[in-house]
Coordinates of C-alpha atoms and ligand atoms in Angstrom, one line a residue:
Chain G
M1 CA -13.1 -2.7 -23.2
K2 CA -9.6 -2.9 -24.1
I3 CA -6.7 0.0 -23.2
K4 CA -3.1 0.8 -23.7
G5 CA -1.1 3.0 -21.7
K6 CA 2.0 4.2 -20.9
V7 CA 2.6 4.2 -16.7
W8 CA 2.8 6.5 -14.3
K9 CA 4.2 4.4 -11.0
F10 CA 2.8 5.6 -7.7
G11 CA 4.5 4.4 -4.7
P12 CA 2.1 3.2 -1.5
D13 CA -0.7 5.5 0.8
I14 CA -1.3 8.5 -2.4
N15 CA -4.1 9.9 -0.3
T16 CA -7.0 12.7 -2.1
D17 CA -4.7 15.6 -0.9
D18 CA -2.2 14.1 -2.6
I19 CA -4.7 13.7 -5.8
I20 CA -6.1 17.0 -5.7
P21 CA -4.7 19.2 -2.4
A22 CA -8.2 20.7 -0.5
P23 CA -7.3 25.0 -2.4
R24 CA -8.4 22.8 -5.7
L25 CA -12.3 22.0 -4.1
V26 CA -13.5 25.4 -5.2
S27 CA -14.2 23.2 -8.9
T28 CA -16.0 20.4 -10.1
D29 CA -15.1 20.7 -13.6
P30 CA -13.2 17.5 -14.7
K31 CA -9.9 19.9 -16.4
E32 CA -10.1 21.7 -14.4
L33 CA -9.7 20.2 -11.8
A34 CA -6.7 17.9 -13.7
K35 CA -4.5 21.0 -13.7
Y36 CA -3.5 19.9 -10.2
C37 CA -3.9 16.8 -10.0
F38 CA -0.9 16.0 -8.6
E39 CA 0.2 19.2 -8.0
Y40 CA 2.7 18.3 -4.9
D41 CA 3.6 14.8 -5.5
R42 CA 4.4 14.9 -9.3
P43 CA 3.9 19.0 -10.9
D44 CA 5.2 17.3 -13.9
F45 CA 1.8 14.9 -14.1
A46 CA -0.3 17.5 -14.8
K47 CA 2.5 18.8 -17.6
N48 CA 2.9 15.1 -19.4
V49 CA 0.6 13.3 -19.1
K50 CA -1.6 11.9 -21.8
K51 CA -4.7 10.7 -23.3
G52 CA -5.3 7.4 -22.4
D53 CA -2.4 6.6 -19.2
I54 CA -2.5 4.0 -17.3
I55 CA -1.6 4.3 -13.6
V56 CA 0.5 2.0 -11.7
A57 CA 0.1 2.1 -7.9
E58 CA 1.3 0.3 -4.0
K59 CA -1.5 0.1 -1.7
N60 CA -4.3 2.0 -0.1
F61 CA -4.0 4.6 -3.1
G62 CA -6.8 6.8 -2.6
C63 CA -6.6 7.6 1.8
G64 CA -7.6 10.4 3.2
S65 CA -10.6 12.1 2.4
S66 CA -13.8 11.0 0.5
R67 CA -13.9 13.5 -2.1
E68 CA -15.1 12.8 -5.6
H69 CA -13.0 15.2 -7.0
A70 CA -9.8 12.6 -6.6
P71 CA -11.3 10.3 -9.2
I72 CA -13.2 13.2 -11.2
A73 CA -9.3 15.2 -12.0
I74 CA -7.6 11.2 -13.0
K75 CA -10.3 11.5 -15.1
G76 CA -10.4 14.5 -16.2
A77 CA -6.5 13.7 -16.7
E78 CA -7.9 11.2 -19.4
V79 CA -5.8 8.8 -17.1
S80 CA -7.8 5.0 -19.3
C81 CA -7.4 2.7 -15.8
V82 CA -5.6 3.2 -12.5
I83 CA -4.4 -0.2 -11.2
A84 CA -3.0 -0.1 -7.2
K85 CA -2.9 -3.7 -5.1
S86 CA -5.7 -1.9 -2.6
F87 CA -7.8 0.8 -2.9
A88 CA -8.7 2.9 -0.1
R89 CA -12.7 1.9 0.3
I90 CA -14.6 4.9 -0.5
F91 CA -12.1 6.0 -3.1
Y92 CA -13.0 2.9 -4.7
R93 CA -16.5 2.9 -4.6
N94 CA -16.6 6.7 -5.9
S95 CA -14.7 5.5 -8.8
F96 CA -17.3 3.2 -9.9
N97 CA -20.2 5.6 -9.5
M98 CA -18.1 7.9 -11.8
G99 CA -16.7 5.0 -14.4
L100 CA -13.4 5.3 -13.8
L101 CA -11.8 1.7 -13.9
I102 CA -9.8 1.2 -11.3
L103 CA -8.5 -3.3 -10.9
E104 CA -6.7 -4.5 -8.1
S105 CA -3.8 -6.6 -9.0
E106 CA -0.4 -7.5 -6.4
E107 CA 1.7 -9.0 -9.3
A108 CA 1.0 -6.6 -11.6
V109 CA 2.1 -3.8 -10.3
D110 CA 5.4 -5.6 -8.7
G111 CA 6.0 -6.8 -11.9
T112 CA 5.5 -2.6 -13.8
S113 CA 8.0 -0.1 -13.8
E114 CA 7.8 3.8 -14.5
G115 CA 6.9 4.3 -18.4
D116 CA 6.1 0.5 -18.9
T117 CA 3.5 0.3 -21.7
L118 CA 0.5 -1.4 -20.6
S119 CA -2.5 -2.8 -21.9
V120 CA -5.8 -3.8 -20.2
D121 CA -8.6 -6.3 -21.3
A122 CA -10.9 -4.8 -18.7
A123 CA -13.4 -7.5 -18.8
T124 CA -11.7 -10.7 -18.6
G125 CA -9.8 -8.1 -15.9
K126 CA -6.0 -9.5 -17.9
I127 CA -3.8 -6.5 -18.3
K128 CA -0.5 -7.5 -20.1
N129 CA 3.1 -5.3 -19.9
L130 CA 4.2 -5.1 -23.3
T131 CA 7.7 -3.6 -22.5
T132 CA 8.3 -6.8 -20.6
K133 CA 6.1 -9.0 -22.2
K134 CA 4.2 -10.5 -19.0
E135 CA 0.8 -11.4 -18.3
Y136 CA -1.7 -10.9 -14.8
M137 CA -4.5 -10.9 -13.7
A138 CA -6.9 -8.3 -11.7
R139 CA -8.9 -9.2 -9.1
P140 CA -12.7 -10.4 -10.1
I141 CA -14.6 -7.1 -10.1
P142 CA -18.0 -8.5 -8.3
E143 CA -21.0 -9.2 -9.9
F144 CA -22.6 -6.7 -8.2
M145 CA -20.6 -3.5 -9.3
R146 CA -20.1 -4.5 -12.8
N147 CA -24.4 -4.0 -13.7
L148 CA -23.6 -0.6 -12.5
V149 CA -21.0 -0.3 -14.9
A150 CA -22.7 -1.7 -17.3
D151 CA -25.7 0.4 -16.3
G152 CA -23.7 3.6 -17.0
G153 CA -22.7 4.5 -13.2
L154 CA -24.9 4.5 -10.2
M155 CA -26.6 7.9 -10.9
A156 CA -27.8 6.2 -14.8
S157 CA -28.7 2.4 -12.3
I158 CA -31.4 4.5 -11.2
K159 CA -32.7 6.1 -13.9
K160 CA -33.0 2.4 -16.0
R161 CA -34.5 1.2 -13.0
G162 CA -37.7 3.8 -12.3
V163 CA -36.9 5.5 -9.3
V164 CA -36.8 8.9 -10.0
Chain V
M1 CA -29.7 -17.2 11.9
G2 CA -26.0 -17.3 13.7
A3 CA -24.4 -14.6 16.0
M4 CA -23.9 -11.1 15.1
T5 CA -21.6 -7.7 15.9
I6 CA -23.1 -4.4 16.4
T7 CA -22.5 -3.5 12.7
E8 CA -24.2 -6.9 11.6
K9 CA -27.5 -6.3 12.8
I10 CA -27.4 -2.4 12.6
L11 CA -27.2 -3.5 8.9
A12 CA -29.7 -6.4 8.9
K13 CA -32.3 -4.3 10.2
G14 CA -31.0 -1.7 7.2
A15 CA -31.2 -4.3 4.5
K16 CA -34.9 -5.9 6.4
L17 CA -33.3 -9.6 6.2
K18 CA -33.3 -11.5 9.7
S19 CA -29.3 -11.4 9.3
V20 CA -26.6 -10.6 6.9
K21 CA -22.6 -12.0 7.3
P22 CA -19.7 -10.3 6.3
G23 CA -18.8 -9.8 2.5
D24 CA -23.0 -10.1 1.7
L25 CA -23.9 -7.5 -0.4
I26 CA -27.2 -5.6 0.7
N27 CA -29.6 -2.6 -0.1
S28 CA -30.7 -0.6 2.5
K29 CA -32.6 1.8 3.5
V30 CA -30.5 5.3 4.3
D31 CA -31.9 7.4 8.2
I32 CA -29.6 10.0 7.6
A33 CA -27.9 11.7 4.8
L34 CA -24.8 14.0 5.0
A35 CA -23.2 16.7 3.2
N36 CA -21.9 19.1 3.3
D37 CA -20.1 22.5 1.0
I38 CA -17.7 20.4 -1.4
T39 CA -19.7 17.3 -1.6
A40 CA -22.8 18.5 -2.2
P41 CA -22.5 20.3 -5.3
I42 CA -21.8 17.2 -7.1
A43 CA -24.6 15.0 -5.5
I44 CA -27.1 18.4 -6.1
K45 CA -25.9 18.6 -9.6
E46 CA -26.4 14.2 -10.7
F47 CA -29.5 15.1 -8.1
Y48 CA -30.9 17.2 -11.0
A49 CA -29.6 15.8 -13.9
V50 CA -31.2 12.0 -13.4
G51 CA -34.9 14.3 -13.7
A52 CA -35.1 13.7 -9.9
K53 CA -37.6 16.4 -9.0
K54 CA -37.5 15.6 -5.1
V55 CA -35.5 14.5 -2.1
F56 CA -37.2 11.1 -0.8
N57 CA -37.5 12.6 2.4
R58 CA -36.3 16.3 3.2
K59 CA -35.7 16.0 7.4
R60 CA -33.3 12.5 6.5
V61 CA -30.9 15.1 3.9
V62 CA -28.8 16.9 6.3
L63 CA -26.4 20.0 4.4
V64 CA -24.0 21.5 5.8
P65 CA -21.6 24.4 4.7
D66 CA -19.0 24.2 7.2
H67 CA -15.5 23.7 5.3
Y68 CA -15.3 27.3 3.4
T69 CA -17.6 29.2 5.4
P70 CA -17.8 32.6 6.4
N71 CA -17.1 32.2 2.2
K72 CA -13.6 32.6 1.7
D73 CA -13.7 34.2 -1.7
V74 CA -16.2 33.9 -4.7
K75 CA -16.2 30.5 -5.9
S76 CA -16.3 28.9 -2.5
A77 CA -19.0 31.8 -1.8
E78 CA -20.7 29.8 -5.5
Q79 CA -20.8 26.6 -3.3
C80 CA -22.4 28.1 -0.8
K81 CA -25.2 29.5 -2.6
I82 CA -26.2 25.9 -4.6
L83 CA -26.4 24.2 -1.2
R84 CA -28.7 27.4 -0.7
D85 CA -30.6 27.2 -2.6
F86 CA -31.3 24.0 -2.8
A87 CA -31.6 23.5 1.0
H88 CA -34.6 26.5 0.4
E89 CA -36.3 24.6 -3.0
Q90 CA -36.7 21.3 -1.4
K91 CA -37.4 22.8 2.0
I92 CA -34.5 20.6 3.8
T93 CA -34.8 21.2 7.3
H94 CA -31.8 20.3 8.6
Y95 CA -29.7 22.8 6.4
Y96 CA -27.6 25.1 8.9
D97 CA -26.5 28.5 7.6
A98 CA -25.1 31.9 8.3
G99 CA -24.4 31.4 12.7
E100 CA -26.5 28.7 12.8
V101 CA -23.8 26.5 11.1
G102 CA -21.2 24.5 12.6
V103 CA -18.7 21.9 11.7
E104 CA -20.7 19.0 10.4
H105 CA -19.6 15.8 12.7
A106 CA -20.0 18.0 16.3
L107 CA -23.7 19.0 14.4
L108 CA -24.9 16.8 14.2
P109 CA -24.8 14.7 17.6
E110 CA -25.2 17.7 19.4
K111 CA -28.6 18.7 17.2
G112 CA -29.9 15.1 17.5
V113 CA -30.2 14.0 14.4
V114 CA -28.4 10.9 14.7
V115 CA -29.6 8.9 16.8
A116 CA -28.5 5.1 18.5
G117 CA -29.2 2.8 15.8
D118 CA -29.1 4.5 12.3
I119 CA -27.6 4.1 9.6
V120 CA -25.7 7.1 8.6
I121 CA -24.6 7.6 4.9
G122 CA -22.5 11.0 4.4
A123 CA -20.6 12.7 1.4
D124 CA -17.3 12.9 3.5
S125 CA -15.2 10.9 4.5
H126 CA -15.4 11.2 8.8
T127 CA -19.1 10.4 8.9
C128 CA -17.6 8.2 10.8
T129 CA -17.9 9.8 14.2
Y130 CA -21.3 9.3 14.5
G131 CA -20.5 5.1 16.2
A132 CA -19.8 6.8 19.4
L133 CA -23.7 7.1 19.6
G134 CA -23.6 3.3 18.8
A135 CA -24.9 4.1 15.0
F136 CA -23.5 2.5 12.3
S137 CA -22.0 5.4 9.9
T138 CA -20.1 5.7 7.1
G139 CA -18.7 7.8 4.6
V140 CA -19.4 7.8 0.5
G141 CA -18.7 9.9 -2.1
S142 CA -21.1 12.4 -3.7
T143 CA -22.5 10.3 -5.9
D144 CA -23.7 8.1 -3.9
L145 CA -25.0 10.4 -1.8
A146 CA -27.0 12.0 -4.8
A147 CA -28.3 8.4 -5.0
A148 CA -30.1 8.0 -1.5
M149 CA -30.8 11.6 -1.8
V150 CA -33.2 10.1 -4.7
T151 CA -34.3 6.8 -3.4
G152 CA -33.7 6.4 0.3
E153 CA -31.2 3.6 -0.1
V154 CA -27.3 2.9 -0.6
W155 CA -25.6 -0.7 -1.4
F156 CA -23.2 -2.2 1.3
K157 CA -21.1 -4.9 1.3
V158 CA -21.5 -6.2 5.3
P159 CA -17.6 -5.6 6.9
E160 CA -15.7 -7.7 8.6
T161 CA -15.8 -6.5 12.1
M162 CA -12.0 -5.9 14.0
K163 CA -12.1 -5.9 18.1
F164 CA -10.0 -3.6 19.9
V165 CA -10.3 -3.6 23.6
F166 CA -9.0 -1.6 25.7
N167 CA -8.7 -1.9 29.9
G168 CA -7.2 -0.1 32.5
K169 CA -7.3 3.3 34.0
L170 CA -6.7 5.8 32.1
D171 CA -3.7 8.9 32.4
K172 CA -5.6 11.6 33.3
W173 CA -4.2 13.3 30.2
V174 CA -5.4 10.5 27.9
S175 CA -8.8 10.0 25.8
G176 CA -10.0 8.8 22.7
K177 CA -8.2 10.6 20.8
D178 CA -4.9 9.3 22.1
L179 CA -6.5 5.2 22.1
I180 CA -7.2 5.5 18.5
L181 CA -4.0 7.2 17.4
R182 CA -2.3 4.9 18.9
I183 CA -4.8 2.2 16.9
I184 CA -3.3 3.6 14.2
G185 CA -0.4 3.3 14.6
D186 CA 0.4 0.0 15.3
I187 CA -2.1 -1.5 11.9
G188 CA -1.4 1.8 9.5
V189 CA -3.8 3.6 7.2
D190 CA -5.3 0.9 5.6
G191 CA -5.0 -1.5 8.6
A192 CA -9.0 -1.6 8.9
L193 CA -9.4 -1.0 4.8
Y194 CA -13.0 -1.7 3.8
R195 CA -12.9 -2.9 7.4
A196 CA -15.6 -1.8 10.9
M197 CA -14.3 -1.2 13.6
E198 CA -15.0 -1.6 17.3
F199 CA -14.0 -0.7 20.5
T200 CA -15.1 -2.1 23.4
G201 CA -13.1 -2.6 27.2
S202 CA -13.2 -0.8 30.8
A203 CA -11.4 2.7 29.1
V204 CA -13.0 3.0 26.6
S205 CA -17.0 3.0 28.7
S206 CA -15.1 5.4 31.0
L207 CA -14.6 8.0 27.8
S208 CA -16.6 10.8 28.4
M209 CA -19.5 10.9 25.1
D210 CA -16.9 13.8 23.6
S211 CA -13.5 11.7 23.6
R212 CA -15.7 8.4 22.2
M213 CA -16.7 10.7 18.9
S214 CA -13.1 12.6 19.2
M215 CA -12.0 7.9 19.1
C216 CA -14.5 6.8 16.1
N217 CA -14.1 9.7 14.1
M218 CA -11.1 8.8 13.6
A219 CA -11.3 5.3 12.0
I220 CA -11.2 6.5 8.8
E221 CA -7.5 7.6 9.1
A222 CA -6.8 4.0 9.5
G223 CA -8.8 2.9 6.4
G224 CA -12.3 1.8 8.0
K225 CA -15.5 1.5 6.3
S226 CA -16.6 2.9 10.4
G227 CA -16.3 3.0 13.9
I228 CA -18.9 1.9 16.7
I229 CA -19.4 1.1 20.4
T230 CA -22.1 -0.5 22.2
P231 CA -23.9 2.8 23.5
D232 CA -24.3 2.5 27.3
A233 CA -25.8 4.8 30.3
K234 CA -23.9 7.8 28.8
T235 CA -25.1 7.3 25.3
K236 CA -28.4 6.6 26.5
K237 CA -29.0 9.6 28.4
Y238 CA -26.6 11.4 24.9
V239 CA -29.1 10.7 22.9
E240 CA -31.7 10.9 25.2
E241 CA -31.2 14.1 26.2
R242 CA -31.1 15.3 22.4
G243 CA -32.1 12.5 20.1
E244 CA -35.1 13.7 17.2
R245 CA -36.0 11.0 17.0
K246 CA -36.5 6.9 18.5
A247 CA -33.2 5.5 19.4
R248 CA -32.5 2.0 18.7
Y249 CA -30.0 0.8 20.9
Y250 CA -27.8 -2.8 19.7
E251 CA -24.6 -5.0 21.0
S252 CA -23.3 -7.5 19.1
D253 CA -23.7 -11.5 20.6
A254 CA -21.3 -13.3 22.2
A255 CA -20.4 -15.2 20.3
A256 CA -20.5 -12.5 17.0
E257 CA -17.8 -13.5 15.0
Y258 CA -14.3 -10.9 14.8
F259 CA -11.8 -10.5 12.0
S260 CA -9.3 -9.8 15.1
V261 CA -9.2 -8.6 18.2
T262 CA -6.4 -6.4 20.1
E263 CA -6.6 -6.1 23.8
Y264 CA -4.8 -3.0 25.0
D265 CA -3.4 -2.4 29.3
A266 CA -4.7 1.4 28.7
S267 CA -3.6 2.1 31.6
K268 CA -0.1 1.5 30.3
L269 CA -0.3 4.4 27.6
E270 CA 1.2 7.8 27.5
P271 CA -0.3 11.3 25.0
Q272 CA 0.1 10.3 21.9
V273 CA 1.8 12.2 19.1
A274 CA 1.0 11.7 15.4
F275 CA 4.2 12.6 13.4
P276 CA 4.2 13.8 9.4
H277 CA 2.7 12.5 7.3
L278 CA 0.6 10.4 7.8
P279 CA -1.5 9.7 10.9
E280 CA -0.1 6.3 11.3
N281 CA 3.8 7.7 12.0
T282 CA 2.2 7.7 16.0
R283 CA 4.5 8.1 19.4
G284 CA 4.2 9.0 23.0
V285 CA 4.4 12.5 23.4
S286 CA 7.8 12.0 25.0
E287 CA 9.8 10.9 22.5
A288 CA 8.7 14.3 20.7
K289 CA 11.8 15.2 21.9
N290 CA 12.6 19.6 21.1
I291 CA 10.0 20.2 18.3
K292 CA 9.8 23.8 18.0
L293 CA 6.3 25.2 16.9
D294 CA 4.9 28.1 14.8
Q295 CA 0.8 27.2 15.1
V296 CA -0.7 25.2 16.7
V297 CA -4.8 23.9 16.4
I298 CA -7.8 22.9 18.5
G299 CA -10.5 22.3 17.0
S300 CA -12.0 20.5 14.0
C301 CA -14.8 17.5 14.0
T302 CA -12.1 16.0 16.0
N303 CA -11.4 17.8 18.6
G304 CA -13.5 21.0 18.6
R305 CA -16.3 20.1 21.0
L306 CA -17.0 21.7 24.5
E307 CA -14.8 18.8 26.6
D308 CA -12.3 20.2 24.8
M309 CA -12.8 23.7 24.9
A310 CA -12.1 23.1 29.1
V311 CA -9.1 21.2 28.6
A312 CA -6.9 23.7 26.4
A313 CA -9.3 26.6 28.4
K314 CA -7.4 24.6 32.2
I315 CA -4.1 24.4 30.9
L316 CA -3.8 27.9 29.4
K317 CA -5.8 29.3 32.3
G318 CA -3.2 32.4 33.6
R319 CA -0.9 31.0 31.3
K320 CA 0.1 32.8 28.0
A321 CA 1.2 31.6 24.2
K322 CA 4.9 31.1 23.3
K323 CA 5.9 34.8 22.0
G324 CA 5.3 34.3 18.1
L325 CA 3.1 31.2 17.8
R326 CA 0.0 31.3 16.3
L327 CA -2.4 29.5 19.3
I328 CA -6.0 29.0 17.1
I329 CA -8.4 27.9 18.6
I330 CA -11.9 27.3 16.7
P331 CA -14.9 26.1 18.8
A332 CA -16.9 23.6 16.7
T333 CA -20.3 25.3 16.8
P334 CA -22.5 27.9 17.5
A335 CA -23.4 26.4 21.1
I336 CA -20.2 25.0 22.5
Y337 CA -19.1 28.9 21.2
E338 CA -22.0 30.0 23.5
A339 CA -20.9 27.7 26.0
S340 CA -17.4 28.1 25.9
M341 CA -18.1 32.2 26.5
K342 CA -20.8 31.4 29.2
K343 CA -17.6 29.4 30.8
G344 CA -15.8 32.1 31.1
Y345 CA -13.3 30.1 28.2
F346 CA -13.3 32.5 25.8
K347 CA -11.7 35.2 28.4
T348 CA -9.1 32.9 29.4
F349 CA -7.7 31.7 25.7
V350 CA -7.8 36.2 24.4
E351 CA -5.4 36.1 28.1
A352 CA -3.4 33.9 26.7
G353 CA -3.0 35.4 23.7
A354 CA -5.3 32.8 21.7
I355 CA -7.3 33.3 17.7
I356 CA -10.8 33.1 18.2
S357 CA -12.6 31.8 15.4
P358 CA -15.9 31.3 14.3
P359 CA -17.5 27.6 13.5
T360 CA -15.7 26.5 10.9
C361 CA -13.3 23.5 9.3
G362 CA -10.7 26.3 8.7
P363 CA -7.3 25.0 9.0
C364 CA -8.0 21.8 9.8
L365 CA -7.7 20.8 5.6
G366 CA -6.3 23.9 5.0
G367 CA -9.0 25.9 3.4
H368 CA -8.0 29.2 5.6
M369 CA -8.5 30.8 8.3
G370 CA -4.4 29.3 9.7
I371 CA -2.7 28.2 6.6
L372 CA 1.2 27.2 6.8
A373 CA 4.2 28.7 5.1
T374 CA 6.4 26.6 3.4
G375 CA 8.5 25.1 5.9
E376 CA 6.4 25.8 9.2
R377 CA 6.0 23.5 11.8
A378 CA 1.8 23.4 13.3
L379 CA 1.0 20.5 16.0
A380 CA -2.6 19.9 15.3
T381 CA -5.7 18.5 17.5
T382 CA -7.0 17.6 13.7
N383 CA -7.7 14.0 12.9
R384 CA -4.8 13.9 9.0
N385 CA -2.0 15.1 8.6
F386 CA -0.8 14.2 4.7
K387 CA 1.7 16.8 2.8
G388 CA 0.1 20.2 3.0
R389 CA -2.5 19.4 4.4
M390 CA -2.7 22.0 6.3
G391 CA -1.4 24.6 3.9
A392 CA 2.0 24.3 1.8
P393 CA 3.5 21.2 1.6
N394 CA 6.2 22.0 2.5
S395 CA 4.4 23.1 6.1
E396 CA 4.3 19.6 8.8
L397 CA 1.5 19.1 11.0
Y398 CA 1.6 16.8 13.4
L399 CA -1.8 15.5 15.7
S400 CA -2.1 15.1 19.7
N401 CA -5.1 16.3 22.0
P402 CA -5.8 19.1 23.4
A403 CA -4.2 19.5 26.8
V404 CA -0.9 18.4 25.4
A405 CA -1.8 20.7 22.1
A406 CA -2.5 23.9 25.1
A407 CA 0.4 23.0 27.2
S408 CA 2.6 23.2 23.6
A409 CA 1.6 26.4 22.8
V410 CA 2.5 27.6 26.2
L411 CA 5.8 26.2 25.8
G412 CA 6.4 27.0 22.2
K413 CA 7.4 23.1 21.3
I414 CA 5.7 19.6 21.4
T415 CA 5.7 18.1 25.1
H416 CA 3.9 16.2 27.3
P417 CA 1.2 18.4 29.7
D418 CA 2.5 18.4 32.5
A419 CA 5.9 20.3 31.2
V420 CA 3.4 23.3 31.8
K421 CA 2.4 22.9 35.6
Ligands
LIG501 S1 -13.2 19.4 10.8 FE1 -11.9 19.1 9.3 S2 -12.0 16.5 9.2 FE2 -13.5 17.6 10.2 S3 -15.6 18.1 8.2 FE3 -14.4 19.4 8.5 S4 -12.4 19.3 7.3 FE4 -13.3 17.5 7.6

């Protein structure tokens, strides 16, 4: 899977309340949740985000609650990929389980600014900054997780294994 | 077979392996799978979407609609109805509704649903609370939960463990909440990312079960996968008085390997306060100077237990909350509510001008029952003070233990409990 998109840059410790505030958790509809994505931190985000855009953030993205509404809201906003220096544990699990592509790379985050255009090869983890013409490699995804993604997420994997 | 930590031993048991080591990917059985009114609706939708008909074990799937109950609006009422219908259809044993519902992480230990040695996953980040009982427990998302409801299994990466040793006699106003706030202040909100946290030492042994639960509850605020305290006589008494299954007690081998070991002189600690907008902005209460408050909340899965009510009552007895300050007290479960009433705490609270809320998460997540307006400032005994967590994005939230919270309600500003004596 090859991805190309414009960068929205975020700081460290972006938490799940930043991504989708608790008062909005009365829905599980991706389109509805996307309307309020980052509503406090970046009120312009939901209005201006374009299909395929990429979120680039510093360390510990997605910390806080276990709400899947967070990756759902980001997916609902049609963001193609999140690249961060590190992810909070539950957010990391949730994203894989939901099929939101996330990559860890310190160098790529340091080498990317707001508004840059990146291309990402999900299979190899190669990240190209088309604005600065620099290339980076994301941390490889463990095989176990790759299999989950290949099966189409956790629930699809369960179905495939015939557990149901 | 190498030496193992308590966490590694429990996970090895769950995966039916002789031993595990950090970094191993394992498939483990689940003793308890928990979800609430925010996370269960998604899990239930996915459960049906894959064609599942029955949960793996109706006694082991636990559903607690605690976040927006009593339902705050039509949407939340619809969410709760999804749980209710599912619970009835699946004949879920541990489904709590109406007057039986309480904040999940206070309710489960109290009801004996979780016992020592268990592997618990919950679609709620504060599921790590049950480490206080000697269980491995961790928060997951709704999809993990949905999968576990079907299979009774979950995958884990075995975490490294960070050990925190607190020795020394604690000041009378210092509780488990203060110890964990201090750790988070020192290592930051991602200081324990992906790792298990093990709390030990004479000061930890001296803590009550309620206080140990507050401590493990906040492991996630340091990014931790889990927090755990080795079971001792207190744990065994607590678990055996109410546990509905046989407990299994584990402890770390002396030669077990740790990612890090940090030692604290607990006798030097004063009550801690986390400043806005992260739990890692922790300082001693003596450094909180002239911080005036609009609201104080005493409750939540961190500090809404009976001991917390007792401490608040002790300080509020014969006193009044500062005029105009909204003091909201939320006993976390119906049993705590009833005990507080019988022990006369409610009389004290009402005379102090407090509002007593039914058991609910309520304002803790900015849900309902005590939301802050723009520019308002609150002190709460909850666990998370992210921007806008209790209401308006420009409101400010401070965190503390219940003694500091009660005393601060009296003076109308953040204060040491001794200041009201
Ligand atoms: S009391 Fe607060 S932290 Fe605890 S489960 Fe409820 S919302 Fe979450």
